[in-house]
Amino acid sequence: AIVHQAFLALGTHYGKVYLLDVQGNITQKFDVSPVKINQISLDESGEHMGVCSEDGKVQVFGLYSAEEFHETFDCPIKIVAVHPHFVRSHFKQFVTGGKKLLLYERGWMNRWKPSVLHEGEGNIRNVKWRGHLIAWANNMGVKILDVISKQRITNVPRDDISLRPDMYPCSLCWKDNLTLIIGWGNSVKICSVKERHASEMRDLPNRYVEIVFQFDTEFYISGLAPLCDQLVILSYVKEISEKTEVECCARPRLDIVQPLPESCEEISSDALTVRGFQENECRDYHLEYSEGESLFYIISPRDVVVAKERDQDDHIDWLLEKKKYEEALMAAEISQKTIKKHKILDIGLAYINHLVEKGEYDLAARKCQKILGKNTELWEFEVYKFKEIGQLKAISRYLPRRDPVLKPLIYEMVLHEFLESDYEGFATLIKEWPGDLYNNTIIVQAVVDHLKKDPQNRTLLQTLAELYTYDQRYGRALEIYLTLRHKDVFQLIHKHNLFSSIRDKIVLLMDFDSEKAVDMLLDNEDKISIDRVVEELENRPELQHVYLHKLFKRDHHKGQRYHEKQISLYAEYDRPNLLPFLRDSTHCPLEKALEICQQRNFVEETVYLLSRMGNSRSALKMIMEELQDVDKAIEFAKEQDDGELWEDLILYSIDKPPFITGLLNNIGTHVDPILLIHRIKEGMEIPNLRDSLVKILQDYNLQILLREGCKKILVADSLSLLKKMHRTQMKGVLVDEENICESCLSPILPSDASKSFNVVVFHCRHMFHKECLPVSNTVSPVQFCNICSAKHRGPGSAILEMKK
């Protein structure tokens, strides 16, 4: 048998040659001989065929032309091979092999001339012609001949000579024009034909052969063929029968191996089932291949098996058969441009069905996003399918919300499912789904119906508020939010400008979150006035205080009409801030404040008010009598800086030793300590008197040192500035035609340089003609600048007088 891209040529034991298409249909039939066909050969074009038979007949003829050659030999011809380019006129050559290898060439007058290429080593067993190289096998080994030079390049001896060459024939195959693959017995050799360097020629052929790979196989080789950088090997297998323990023929194997320098790696292996394999021998199997389509033909006496390289469709078929849908889907996506048999969508739908059958509903729903994409019909079909099995919840999270959008009924169906069994899930969907996916009115009514059964359900109330918000019924939403004291109530008011709706709900807002409520009210005074807020909070003075306090912090003058009211509020709810309020407020009625503070016995506040009203002596007395805090009394006297207060403080403290100690420690810089010391009664025990006197002396010494230091600094600075002034006044002053007299405003220098002139220049850089200066009335010879004297910037004494 021989294979061409378009057909398969098959010879039989009865001398017939059949041409079959790739589907196995017979297209042509030739009666060549009454006996067995030994070999068929085709040129590369597939237009010429060579046939030899057991009775010695050789025919070379055109399949589509009348061209024909006949020859009958006196012995069986086992081999025939036509030139690969036989279709061309100058390549009309073919070889035959029996006991000799003969080359036939067409010459003058279309006569065929034979020549012996080789003989004497037994029968020729196989021939393969590629380009200008012929490889043949006989009983001794494999030879390669260069047809152009008629030189034999090499001899590759066979390894196992114990095997009968007629029972275990040699398999030859050209991978390309320079690479020959030899399989014989269980040995494989890959040979490369290379050019010999000119310096190595001598009497040797200009080419040589190098064996680049060599390895042994487990079984006997019946045929081989290249597959990219791998090999396809058809093996004849013998095995020991388990029943009879006798060696018998097994099914042939088709292996794909990766050649290595001294071994091979098995990539795949398949046992082939052919009819009558139990009686077949190694020589009964042949492997032919079609280079263009990667098709491999296994020929046995009764069957022809076609093997082709598995494509991605085959791989996907296998994955689907093994229920590996995830991998099948991935493989289809990667090879979507090359697959012909499968569609990604069909695989995806089968995957979803498989997951549903397994009960993996969430995963099935998640895969819908990727597989269904933007196909709304398929989405709706899958949703109804999930509804039938009671798993609408599983697919709800993955339903499309934008591009595409399904029918509103689909979303409403899912929402009703959640509303019946899962309020939290229902609320989540309402938050996540845009409101335009479903009919809002229908969903609102459904929620209202459920609230009739459970009116205090916070989840449903909050969800209803969100539905009202989307429906722009903000008033109803606000009522629910306030009832629930929900954190989003302030955001809702701001976002939708609902200030008109909260005028009568200020107390509720303040009860919910007074800080946020006050900030919002103060930020929007133009929408809700201060007076309105104060009026609303009249019955809740503690909230009224919070509002007015924050208003005062922002602006001391805005709420001035309520400052009197605030005195009572601070006294009642926030005494720590009462004194800062009294200090910062300029609108607070002091008499009212004093009355309240005295009623509540607020000493610090009363002291401040008395001092502010000018009654410092009463304030000091209160500090001494009520607080009995000498440090605070001294601090108060220092702030007022009033001699009479110090006198009152000394008089009050003179019979109280602890107070005297405090005065001695603190008044040294404000009052002469001698005044206090002279008034101390003899014999009075004063705590830490010695330390206090030492401190007075130290303070005095410190004052002396400070005065001396200040004096030194003053003198040094005065001297430095005097020197600087002197240096400045010693510098020259540029006088040119651009300067003018400040009195007559004419150029300071005369236009005629030969004329005499008299110019006065002051330190202030003002310039005058001598005659333009007024006559001084003083006896002092020093003149002063009239301009600077008039502007009170100093006398501006003259620094230079120029004459010519």
C-alpha positions as a printed Julia matrix, in Angstrom:
804×3 Matrix{Float64}:
   0.0     0.0     0.0
   1.03    3.59   -0.57
  -0.58    6.87    0.59
  -1.06   10.15   -1.22
  -2.81   13.23    0.16
  -5.89   12.56   -1.98
  -6.1     8.76   -1.95
  -4.78    5.42   -0.75
  -3.42    2.83   -3.26
  -3.91   -0.74   -2.04
  -2.56   -3.92   -3.66
  -4.06   -7.35   -2.99
  -2.92  -10.98   -3.07
  -5.01  -11.42   -6.22
  -3.07   -8.92   -8.36
  -5.57   -6.05   -8.08
  -4.73   -2.41   -7.22
  -7.48   -0.28   -5.71
  -7.55    3.49   -5.22
  -9.55    4.51   -2.12
 -10.5     7.96   -0.9
  -9.95    9.0     2.74
 -13.38    7.59    3.68
 -12.43    4.15    2.3
 -14.54    4.33   -0.87
 -13.08    2.66   -3.97
 -12.55    5.23   -6.73
 -10.48    3.21   -9.24
  -9.44   -0.39   -9.86
  -6.54   -1.83  -11.88
  -6.0    -5.47  -12.9
  -2.2    -5.73  -12.88
  -1.43   -9.42  -12.36
  -3.06  -12.71  -11.42
  -0.71  -13.07   -8.44
   0.26  -11.1    -5.35
   1.14   -7.41   -5.64
   4.48   -6.89   -3.84
   4.96   -3.1    -3.97
   3.24    0.08   -5.12
   5.04    3.41   -5.59
   3.75    6.92   -6.36
   5.51   10.12   -7.33
   4.91   13.25   -5.24
   2.24   14.58   -7.62
   0.2    11.37   -7.34
  -0.13   11.19  -11.12
   2.21    8.25  -11.78
   2.22    4.82  -10.2
   4.75    1.97  -10.18
   3.58   -1.6    -9.43
   5.52   -4.88   -9.14
   4.17   -8.37   -8.54
   5.26  -11.86   -7.54
   5.3   -13.1   -11.17
   8.09  -10.65  -12.1
   5.91   -8.02  -13.77
   6.75   -4.34  -13.38
   4.44   -1.58  -14.58
   4.92    2.19  -14.41
   1.97    4.17  -15.78
   0.11    7.45  -15.53
  -3.13    7.51  -13.61
  -4.45   10.35  -15.72
  -2.39    9.86  -18.93
  -1.6     7.13  -21.49
   2.07    6.98  -20.49
   3.02    3.38  -19.6
   6.05    1.05  -19.15
   5.88   -2.78  -19.0
   8.64   -5.23  -18.17
   8.61   -8.87  -17.11
  11.52  -10.41  -15.24
  12.39  -14.06  -14.79
  12.21  -13.75  -10.99
   9.8   -12.15   -8.49
  10.26   -8.42   -8.17
   9.81   -7.38   -4.57
  10.45   -3.66   -4.84
   9.65   -0.74   -7.15
  10.12    3.0    -6.54
   9.53    5.83   -9.03
  11.41    9.11   -8.92
   9.59   11.6    -6.62
   9.43   14.08   -9.55
   8.56   11.49  -12.19
   5.96   13.84  -13.61
   8.77   16.01  -15.03
  10.3    14.89  -18.33
  13.94   14.95  -17.21
  13.22   12.85  -14.07
  11.78    9.77  -15.81
  13.52    7.25  -13.56
  12.49    4.31  -11.37
  14.22    1.44   -9.57
  13.24   -2.21   -9.14
  14.53   -4.72   -6.7
  14.71   -8.47   -6.78
  18.14  -10.05   -6.52
  19.53   -6.85   -8.07
  18.76   -3.18   -7.65
  18.17   -1.82  -11.15
  17.79    1.83  -12.15
  15.7     2.5   -15.28
  16.15    5.83  -17.06
  14.29    6.97  -20.16
  16.64    8.13  -22.84
  16.73    8.68  -26.62
  13.58    7.83  -28.53
  11.71    7.15  -25.24
  13.7     3.97  -24.69
  14.32    2.8   -21.16
  17.88    1.98  -20.22
  18.54   -0.21  -17.15
  21.69   -0.06  -15.03
  22.68   -2.17  -12.01
  23.09   -0.15   -8.84
  23.76   -3.07   -6.49
  23.8    -6.89   -6.36
  25.36   -9.81   -4.57
  23.99   -9.35   -1.03
  20.7   -11.2    -1.32
  17.25   -9.95   -2.16
  16.41   -6.27   -2.06
  13.84   -5.95    0.76
  12.81   -2.28    0.76
  13.5     0.95   -1.19
  12.67    4.58   -0.37
  13.47    7.42   -2.76
  13.64   11.05   -1.57
  15.04   13.88   -3.66
  18.37   12.69   -5.14
  18.9     9.96   -2.54
  17.83    6.31   -2.73
  17.89    4.15    0.41
  17.45    0.38    0.15
  17.71   -2.58    2.46
  19.02   -6.08    1.64
  20.0    -9.05    3.79
  23.17   -7.32    5.01
  21.97   -3.83    5.88
  20.87   -0.45    4.53
  22.62    1.48    1.73
  22.17    5.05    0.51
  22.97    6.14   -3.04
  23.33    9.63   -4.55
  21.51    9.39   -7.91
  23.31   12.43   -9.36
  26.85   11.27   -8.69
  25.96    7.56   -8.77
  27.99    7.23   -5.56
  27.05    4.97   -2.71
  27.31    7.09    0.44
  27.1     4.61    3.27
  26.28    1.13    4.51
  24.4     0.74    7.79
  24.65   -2.93    8.85
  21.7    -4.56   10.57
  22.12   -5.26   14.27
  20.35   -8.58   14.9
  21.38  -11.02   12.15
  19.56  -13.89   13.9
  16.21  -12.56   12.66
  15.08  -13.73    9.24
  15.0   -10.67    6.94
  11.94  -11.99    5.1
   9.97  -12.46    8.36
  11.15   -9.27   10.07
  11.64   -6.84    7.16
  13.4    -3.5     7.39
  11.26   -0.35    7.63
  12.61    2.79    5.92
  11.25    6.31    6.1
  12.61    9.68    4.98
  11.76   12.4     7.48
  13.11   15.05    5.11
  15.54   15.18    2.19
  18.55   14.47    4.43
  17.19   12.44    7.38
  16.53    8.69    7.08
  14.79    6.65    9.8
  15.62    2.91    9.88
  13.67    0.35   11.88
  14.75   -3.3    11.84
  13.87   -5.9    14.41
  13.68   -3.96   17.64
  16.33   -1.37   16.71
  15.75    2.2    15.52
  18.41    4.41   13.93
  17.98    8.01   12.78
  20.62    8.92   10.2
  21.57   12.35    8.89
  23.19   12.82    5.47
  25.86   15.54    5.61
  28.25   17.2     3.17
  31.88   16.22    3.5
  34.45   19.04    3.77
  36.57   19.55    0.64
  39.78   18.82    2.59
  38.46   15.38    3.54
  37.4    14.28    0.03
  40.33   12.35   -1.43
  38.69    9.28   -2.96
  35.66    9.41   -0.65
  32.07   10.36   -1.61
  31.25   14.03   -1.19
  28.6    13.07    1.42
  28.58   10.91    4.5
  26.0     9.63    7.01
  25.97   10.27   10.75
  23.73    8.29   13.12
  22.29   10.95   15.44
  19.84    8.76   17.42
  19.89    5.03   18.11
  17.76    3.05   20.52
  15.99   -0.3    20.97
  12.27   -0.87   21.4
  10.4    -3.4    23.49
   8.75   -5.07   20.47
   9.51   -5.8    16.82
   9.04   -2.93   14.36
   6.56   -3.35   11.5
   6.61    0.28   10.37
   7.52    3.8    11.41
   6.79    7.4    10.43
   7.81   10.89   11.64
   5.51   13.14   13.69
   7.18   16.54   14.15
  10.25   15.75   16.28
   8.73   12.47   17.49
   8.28    9.04   15.94
   5.21    6.9    15.32
   6.11    3.2    15.56
   3.89    0.26   14.58
   5.0    -2.73   16.68
   4.44   -6.44   16.3
   3.78   -7.9    19.76
   4.14  -11.42   21.11
   3.02  -12.41   24.59
   2.75  -15.51   26.77
  -0.8   -16.84   27.06
  -1.96  -17.13   30.67
  -3.92  -20.32   29.9
  -1.53  -22.3    27.72
   1.71  -20.56   28.71
   2.64  -20.61   25.02
   3.92  -17.57   23.1
   1.24  -16.16   20.8
   0.57  -13.04   18.69
  -1.05  -10.11   20.46
  -2.72   -7.03   19.09
  -0.29   -4.69   17.29
   0.65   -1.46   19.05
   0.92    2.05   17.75
   3.38    4.03   19.88
   4.49    7.65   19.83
   8.03    8.04   21.18
  10.42   10.92   21.72
  13.91    9.97   20.46
  16.83   10.59   22.8
  20.52   10.14   21.92
  20.67    6.56   23.29
  17.09    5.83   24.34
  13.53    7.02   23.85
  10.65    8.32   25.93
   7.21    6.84   25.35
   4.6     9.56   24.85
   1.56    7.37   24.16
   0.7     3.78   23.32
  -2.43    2.22   21.82
  -3.21   -1.45   21.16
  -5.03   -1.86   17.84
  -7.79   -4.38   17.29
  -7.57   -5.82   13.76
  -9.17   -8.94   12.42
  -7.03  -12.07   12.49
  -4.22  -10.53   14.53
  -3.68  -13.94   16.18
  -2.4   -15.4    12.86
  -0.45  -12.36   11.6
   3.32  -12.06   11.43
   5.58   -9.02   11.66
   5.78   -8.75    7.85
   1.96   -8.63    7.58
   1.73   -5.12    9.04
   2.68   -1.9     7.26
   2.56    1.75    8.31
   2.05    4.46    5.7
   1.45    8.15    6.33
   0.24   11.29    4.59
   2.56   14.2     5.28
   0.1    16.99    4.56
  -2.69   15.87    6.92
  -0.81   13.88    9.61
  -2.86   10.79    8.77
  -1.37    7.36    9.5
  -2.59    4.17    7.82
  -2.05    0.79    9.51
  -2.39   -1.92    6.85
  -2.98   -5.53    7.9
  -4.1    -8.48    5.7
  -7.77   -7.88    6.5
  -8.07   -4.3     7.75
  -6.88   -0.78    7.08
  -6.91    1.38   10.22
  -6.64    5.15    9.86
  -5.0     6.99   12.76
  -4.82   10.75   12.96
  -3.22   13.11   15.38
  -5.67   14.06   18.07
  -6.92   17.62   17.82
  -8.52   19.79   20.46
 -11.99   18.48   19.59
 -10.83   14.96   20.42
  -9.35   16.18   23.68
 -12.59   17.95   24.59
 -14.57   14.79   23.74
 -12.4    12.82   26.12
 -12.77   15.41   28.89
 -16.56   15.47   28.48
 -16.67   11.68   28.53
 -14.75   11.76   31.83
 -17.12   14.52   33.1
 -14.23   16.96   33.44
 -16.36   19.9    32.35
 -14.23   22.61   33.89
 -11.16   21.46   31.95
 -13.21   20.97   28.79
 -14.55   24.51   29.02
 -11.07   25.89   29.56
  -9.69   23.9    26.62
 -12.51   25.14   24.36
 -11.9    28.76   25.36
  -8.17   28.48   24.66
  -8.75   26.81   21.26
 -12.0    28.49   20.24
 -10.55   29.47   16.82
  -9.46   25.91   15.95
 -12.21   23.7    17.33
 -14.83   22.66   14.77
 -17.0    20.17   16.54
 -17.77   21.85   19.86
 -19.21   25.18   20.97
 -18.19   26.9    24.17
 -21.81   27.65   25.06
 -22.9    24.02   24.7
 -20.03   22.83   26.9
 -20.87   25.53   29.45
 -24.56   24.59   29.58
 -23.63   20.93   30.02
 -21.3    21.97   32.85
 -24.09   23.93   34.59
 -26.46   20.95   34.3
 -23.76   18.65   35.67
 -23.22   20.89   38.71
 -26.96   21.12   39.35
 -27.24   17.33   39.22
 -24.42   17.07   41.75
 -26.18   19.55   44.06
 -23.48   22.21   43.73
 -26.02   24.96   43.2
 -23.9    27.93   44.23
 -21.05   26.94   41.91
 -23.53   26.31   39.08
 -25.04   29.77   39.6
 -21.61   31.38   39.68
 -20.66   29.71   36.39
 -23.81   31.18   34.8
 -22.17   34.62   34.86
 -19.29   33.47   32.68
 -21.12   30.99   30.46
 -24.41   32.77   29.77
 -22.81   36.2    29.34
 -25.31   38.66   27.83
 -27.81   36.09   26.52
 -31.02   37.15   28.28
 -33.06   34.19   26.98
 -30.63   31.68   28.46
 -30.49   33.64   31.71
 -34.25   33.58   32.08
 -34.35   29.87   31.19
 -31.75   29.08   33.87
 -33.59   31.2    36.47
 -36.81   29.25   35.9
 -34.84   26.01   36.09
 -33.39   27.05   39.46
 -36.92   28.0    40.59
 -38.2    24.52   39.73
 -35.6    22.92   41.98
 -36.16   25.49   44.75
 -32.77   27.18   44.41
 -33.64   30.73   43.41
 -31.56   32.02   46.31
 -28.44   30.4    44.89
 -28.65   32.25   41.58
 -29.84   35.58   43.01
 -26.32   36.83   43.8
 -25.18   36.33   40.23
 -28.11   37.73   38.25
 -27.02   40.45   35.77
 -27.83   44.0    36.84
 -26.44   45.99   33.93
 -25.94   44.94   30.32
 -27.94   42.8    30.07
 -31.01   43.45   32.19
 -33.61   40.7    32.49
 -37.38   41.14   32.62
 -38.63   42.8    35.86
 -40.66   39.66   36.58
 -37.45   37.67   37.07
 -36.13   40.03   39.77
 -39.52   40.32   41.44
 -39.78   36.53   41.56
 -36.43   36.31   43.35
 -37.34   39.11   45.78
 -40.64   37.43   46.68
 -38.75   34.18   47.3
 -36.48   35.94   49.81
 -39.34   37.9    51.36
 -41.1    34.67   52.21
 -38.15   33.02   53.93
 -35.17   35.34   54.48
 -35.68   38.98   55.49
 -31.93   39.63   55.78
 -31.26   38.28   52.28
 -34.18   40.36   50.96
 -32.7    43.5    52.54
 -29.29   42.73   51.03
 -30.74   42.42   47.54
 -32.67   45.69   47.87
 -29.38   47.42   48.83
 -27.36   45.83   46.03
 -29.86   45.89   43.15
 -30.66   49.14   41.32
 -34.28   50.11   41.85
 -35.07   50.14   38.15
 -34.67   46.35   37.85
 -38.14   45.66   39.3
 -41.52   47.31   39.83
 -40.95   49.27   43.04
 -44.66   49.66   43.82
 -45.25   45.9    43.79
 -42.3    45.26   46.13
 -43.36   48.1    48.51
 -46.85   46.63   48.77
 -45.42   43.18   49.47
 -43.24   44.58   52.28
 -46.19   46.51   53.75
 -48.25   43.3    53.78
 -45.52   41.48   55.67
 -45.21   44.36   58.17
 -48.85   43.9    59.05
 -47.86   40.52   60.47
 -44.69   41.8    62.14
 -44.92   45.61   62.51
 -41.76   45.95   64.65
 -39.41   44.07   62.34
 -36.43   46.41   61.99
 -35.09   44.7    58.87
 -38.35   45.12   56.98
 -38.8    48.69   58.21
 -35.32   49.67   57.09
 -35.82   47.99   53.72
 -39.14   49.8    53.3
 -37.39   53.1    54.03
 -34.86   52.35   51.28
 -37.67   51.52   48.86
 -39.44   54.79   49.75
 -36.16   56.66   49.18
 -35.77   55.2    45.71
 -39.43   56.05   45.03
 -38.68   59.67   46.14
 -41.13   59.44   49.03
 -38.53   60.92   51.36
 -40.94   62.02   54.09
 -42.06   58.45   54.74
 -38.5    57.2    54.59
 -37.42   59.85   57.12
 -40.17   58.86   59.55
 -39.01   55.25   59.47
 -35.35   56.16   59.85
 -36.13   58.36   62.86
 -38.23   55.64   64.41
 -35.38   53.17   63.92
 -32.77   55.75   64.95
 -30.87   54.78   61.84
 -27.43   56.24   61.17
 -28.32   57.16   57.58
 -31.01   59.63   58.64
 -28.66   62.62   58.47
 -27.29   61.55   55.11
 -30.85   61.24   53.8
 -31.73   64.77   55.03
 -28.63   66.3    53.44
 -28.84   64.36   50.18
 -32.49   65.16   49.51
 -32.72   68.55   51.31
 -35.44   67.42   53.73
 -35.01   70.29   56.2
 -38.6    71.39   55.78
 -39.66   67.91   56.91
 -37.66   67.96   60.16
 -38.83   71.3    61.61
 -41.05   69.44   64.06
 -38.69   66.48   64.48
 -35.68   68.32   65.97
 -36.13   66.71   69.41
 -36.12   63.24   67.8
 -32.95   64.04   65.9
 -31.27   65.4    69.03
 -32.27   62.35   71.05
 -30.82   60.12   68.33
 -27.44   61.84   67.95
 -27.14   65.31   69.45
 -23.66   65.99   68.04
 -24.6    65.24   64.43
 -27.97   66.93   64.81
 -26.48   70.18   66.17
 -23.78   70.26   63.48
 -26.42   69.78   60.8
 -28.7    72.47   62.24
 -25.89   74.99   62.6
 -24.64   74.26   59.06
 -28.12   74.99   57.7
 -29.24   78.06   59.7
 -30.68   79.53   56.51
 -33.14   76.61   56.31
 -33.97   76.2    60.01
 -33.43   79.38   62.05
 -31.82   79.54   65.48
 -35.03   80.87   66.99
 -37.02   77.94   65.57
 -34.56   75.4    67.0
 -34.53   77.06   70.46
 -38.32   77.18   70.44
 -38.56   73.45   69.5
 -36.18   72.56   72.34
 -37.93   74.71   74.96
 -39.18   71.68   76.88
 -35.8    69.94   76.68
 -33.38   72.42   78.34
 -30.51   69.9    78.35
 -30.74   69.65   74.53
 -31.25   73.39   74.29
 -27.98   73.87   76.17
 -26.1    71.52   73.78
 -27.33   73.49   70.78
 -26.65   76.96   72.25
 -23.25   75.92   73.59
 -22.11   74.77   70.12
 -23.58   77.92   68.59
 -21.57   80.05   71.05
 -18.4    78.11   70.23
 -18.86   78.86   66.54
 -19.77   82.53   66.94
 -19.88   84.49   70.21
 -22.36   87.0    68.81
 -24.96   85.04   66.82
 -26.99   83.84   69.78
 -26.47   86.93   71.96
 -30.17   87.22   72.74
 -29.94   83.84   74.49
 -26.8    84.54   76.54
 -28.85   85.4    79.63
 -30.7    82.11   79.26
 -27.41   80.28   78.78
 -26.16   81.36   82.22
 -28.82   79.19   83.87
 -28.26   76.37   81.36
 -24.5    76.3    81.99
 -25.06   76.47   85.75
 -27.48   73.53   85.56
 -25.9    71.22   82.95
 -22.33   72.28   82.25
 -20.65   74.19   85.09
 -17.05   73.56   83.8
 -17.87   75.7    80.75
 -19.67   78.44   82.7
 -16.55   80.45   83.58
 -15.16   80.32   79.97
 -18.6    81.45   78.77
 -18.62   84.4    81.2
 -15.12   85.4    80.08
 -15.85   85.2    76.34
 -19.36   86.63   76.26
 -19.75   90.39   75.84
 -23.55   90.24   75.89
 -24.05   88.5    79.2
 -25.86   90.58   81.9
 -23.31   90.56   84.75
 -25.86   91.29   87.53
 -27.98   88.33   86.48
 -24.93   86.13   86.23
 -23.69   87.26   89.68
 -27.07   86.55   91.21
 -27.18   83.02   89.81
 -23.59   82.25   90.82
 -24.12   83.54   94.34
 -27.31   81.5    94.69
 -25.44   78.36   93.67
 -22.33   79.32   95.65
 -20.08   79.21   92.56
 -17.04   80.91   94.13
 -14.71   81.05   91.1
 -17.42   82.4    88.85
 -18.51   84.93   91.55
 -14.91   86.12   91.99
 -14.57   86.65   88.24
 -17.86   88.56   88.04
 -16.99   90.77   91.05
 -13.61   91.64   89.57
 -15.19   92.31   86.16
 -17.75   94.6    87.8
 -14.9    96.53   89.5
 -15.38   95.12   92.98
 -11.91   93.63   93.25
 -11.68   93.94   97.04
 -14.83   91.86   97.51
 -13.51   89.35   95.04
 -10.2    89.1    96.89
 -11.99   88.74  100.18
 -14.07   85.89   98.75
 -10.92   84.11   97.59
  -9.31   84.46  101.02
 -12.41   83.56  103.05
 -14.23   81.08  100.85
 -11.4    79.39   99.01
  -8.62   80.13  101.5
  -6.2    79.78   98.62
  -3.27   82.17   99.05
  -1.77   81.25   95.68
  -5.0    82.11   93.87
  -5.28   85.34   95.91
  -1.72   86.34   94.96
  -2.42   85.46   91.31
  -5.59   87.58   91.43
  -3.65   90.53   92.94
  -0.99   90.2    90.25
  -3.64   90.27   87.49
  -5.3    93.38   88.95
  -1.92   95.08   89.69
  -3.52   97.3    92.34
  -1.51   98.48   95.4
  -4.6    98.64   97.6
  -5.35   94.97   96.83
  -1.84   94.02   97.91
  -2.36   96.01  101.11
  -5.65   94.2   101.79
  -3.98   90.87  101.08
  -1.15   91.64  103.54
  -3.58   92.78  106.23
  -5.69   89.63  105.85
  -2.63   87.37  105.88
  -0.65   88.99  108.73
  -2.11   86.74  111.43
  -2.04   83.58  109.32
   1.46   82.05  109.14
   0.74   79.79  106.08
  -0.5    82.86  104.17
   2.61   84.84  105.2
   4.8    82.05  103.8
   2.95   82.17  100.48
   3.29   85.97  100.32
   7.0    85.88  101.12
   7.51   83.35   98.28
   5.59   85.26   95.61
   5.45   89.05   96.17
   9.14   89.85   95.85
   8.76   91.1    92.29
   5.57   93.11   92.86
   5.74   94.54   96.41
   8.69   95.48   98.57
   9.01   92.48  100.96
  10.14   94.87  103.76
   6.56   96.13  104.04
   5.4    92.62  104.91
   8.36   91.68  107.1
   7.99   94.81  109.29
   4.38   93.88  110.03
   5.1    90.36  111.2
   4.66   90.16  114.98
   7.65   89.12  116.98
   7.58   85.54  118.11
   5.17   84.36  115.4
   6.1    80.98  114.03
   6.1    81.06  110.27
   6.58   77.77  108.34
   9.68   77.69  106.1
  10.58   81.26  107.0
  14.29   80.74  106.32
  13.6    79.34  102.85
  11.25   82.19  102.08
  13.84   84.83  103.12
  16.53   83.08  101.06
  14.2    83.13   98.07
  13.57   86.88   98.55
  17.32   87.52   98.56
  17.8    85.32   95.51
  15.03   87.13   93.67
  16.63   90.48   94.58
  20.06   89.37   93.39
  18.47   88.05   90.19
  16.86   91.46   89.56
  20.21   93.21   90.09
  21.92   90.81   87.69
  19.2    91.29   85.11
  19.51   95.09   85.3
  23.29   94.96   84.95
  23.01   92.58   82.01
  20.45   94.79   80.31
  22.68   97.82   80.84
  25.67   96.1    79.25
  23.59   95.03   76.27
  22.21   98.55   75.86
  25.66  100.14   75.94
  27.08   97.58   73.49
  24.17   98.06   71.09
  24.46  101.87   71.29
  28.18  101.74   70.55
  27.66   99.34   67.64
  24.97  101.51   66.1
  27.09  104.66   66.57
  29.99  103.03   64.71
  27.67  101.91   61.95
  26.26  105.43   61.6
  29.76  106.86   61.49
  30.83  104.43   58.75
  27.73  105.24   56.75
  28.23  108.99   57.04
  31.88  108.67   56.0
  30.91  107.15   52.64
  30.91  109.33   49.55
  27.72  110.35   47.77
  27.34  110.3    43.97
  26.21  113.64   42.55
  25.52  113.82   38.79
  23.32  115.6    36.25
  20.26  113.49   37.14
  20.08  114.83   40.72
  17.94  117.93   41.35
  17.76  120.58   44.01
  14.95  119.73   46.39
  14.07  123.41   46.72
  14.16  124.88   43.17
  13.83  121.47   41.41
  16.49  122.41   38.84
  19.51  120.15   38.14
  21.93  120.2    41.04
  24.91  120.66   38.72
  25.08  123.56   36.25
  24.94  122.75   32.56
  28.1   124.78   32.05
  30.84  123.0    33.96
  33.06  126.09   33.84
  30.71  128.07   36.08
  31.16  128.03   39.85
  28.56  126.3    42.02
  27.92  125.58   45.68
  25.93  122.42   46.65
  24.9   121.04   50.09
  24.21  117.26   50.44
  22.56  115.93   53.63
  22.94  112.5    55.18
  19.39  111.76   54.14
  20.56  112.14   50.47
  18.52  115.29   49.88
  20.53  117.91   47.89
  20.2   121.72   47.73
  21.92  124.63   46.06
  23.67  126.62   48.79
  21.72  129.71   47.87
  18.42  127.81   47.96
  18.79  126.88   51.65
  17.06  129.21   54.12
  19.28  131.2    56.47
  19.52  129.52   59.89
  18.45  131.61   62.89
  20.55  129.59   65.33
  24.06  130.26   66.36
  24.97  126.57   65.69
  27.0   126.06   62.53
  25.13  122.77   61.84
  22.51  122.89   59.09
  19.48  120.55   58.87
  17.46  119.18   55.95
  14.2   121.12   55.76
  12.32  118.17   54.22
  13.24  115.59   56.89
  12.75  118.1    59.72
   9.28  118.94   58.45
   8.34  115.22   58.3
   9.73  114.63   61.8
  12.25  112.11   60.5
  15.22  113.68   62.3
  17.31  116.76   61.72
  19.13  115.41   58.59
  22.38  117.33   59.21
  24.56  118.23   56.27
  27.36  115.81   55.44
  28.98  117.48   52.47
  29.37  120.92   50.96
  30.65  121.09   47.39
  32.13  124.34   45.95
  33.69  125.33   42.68
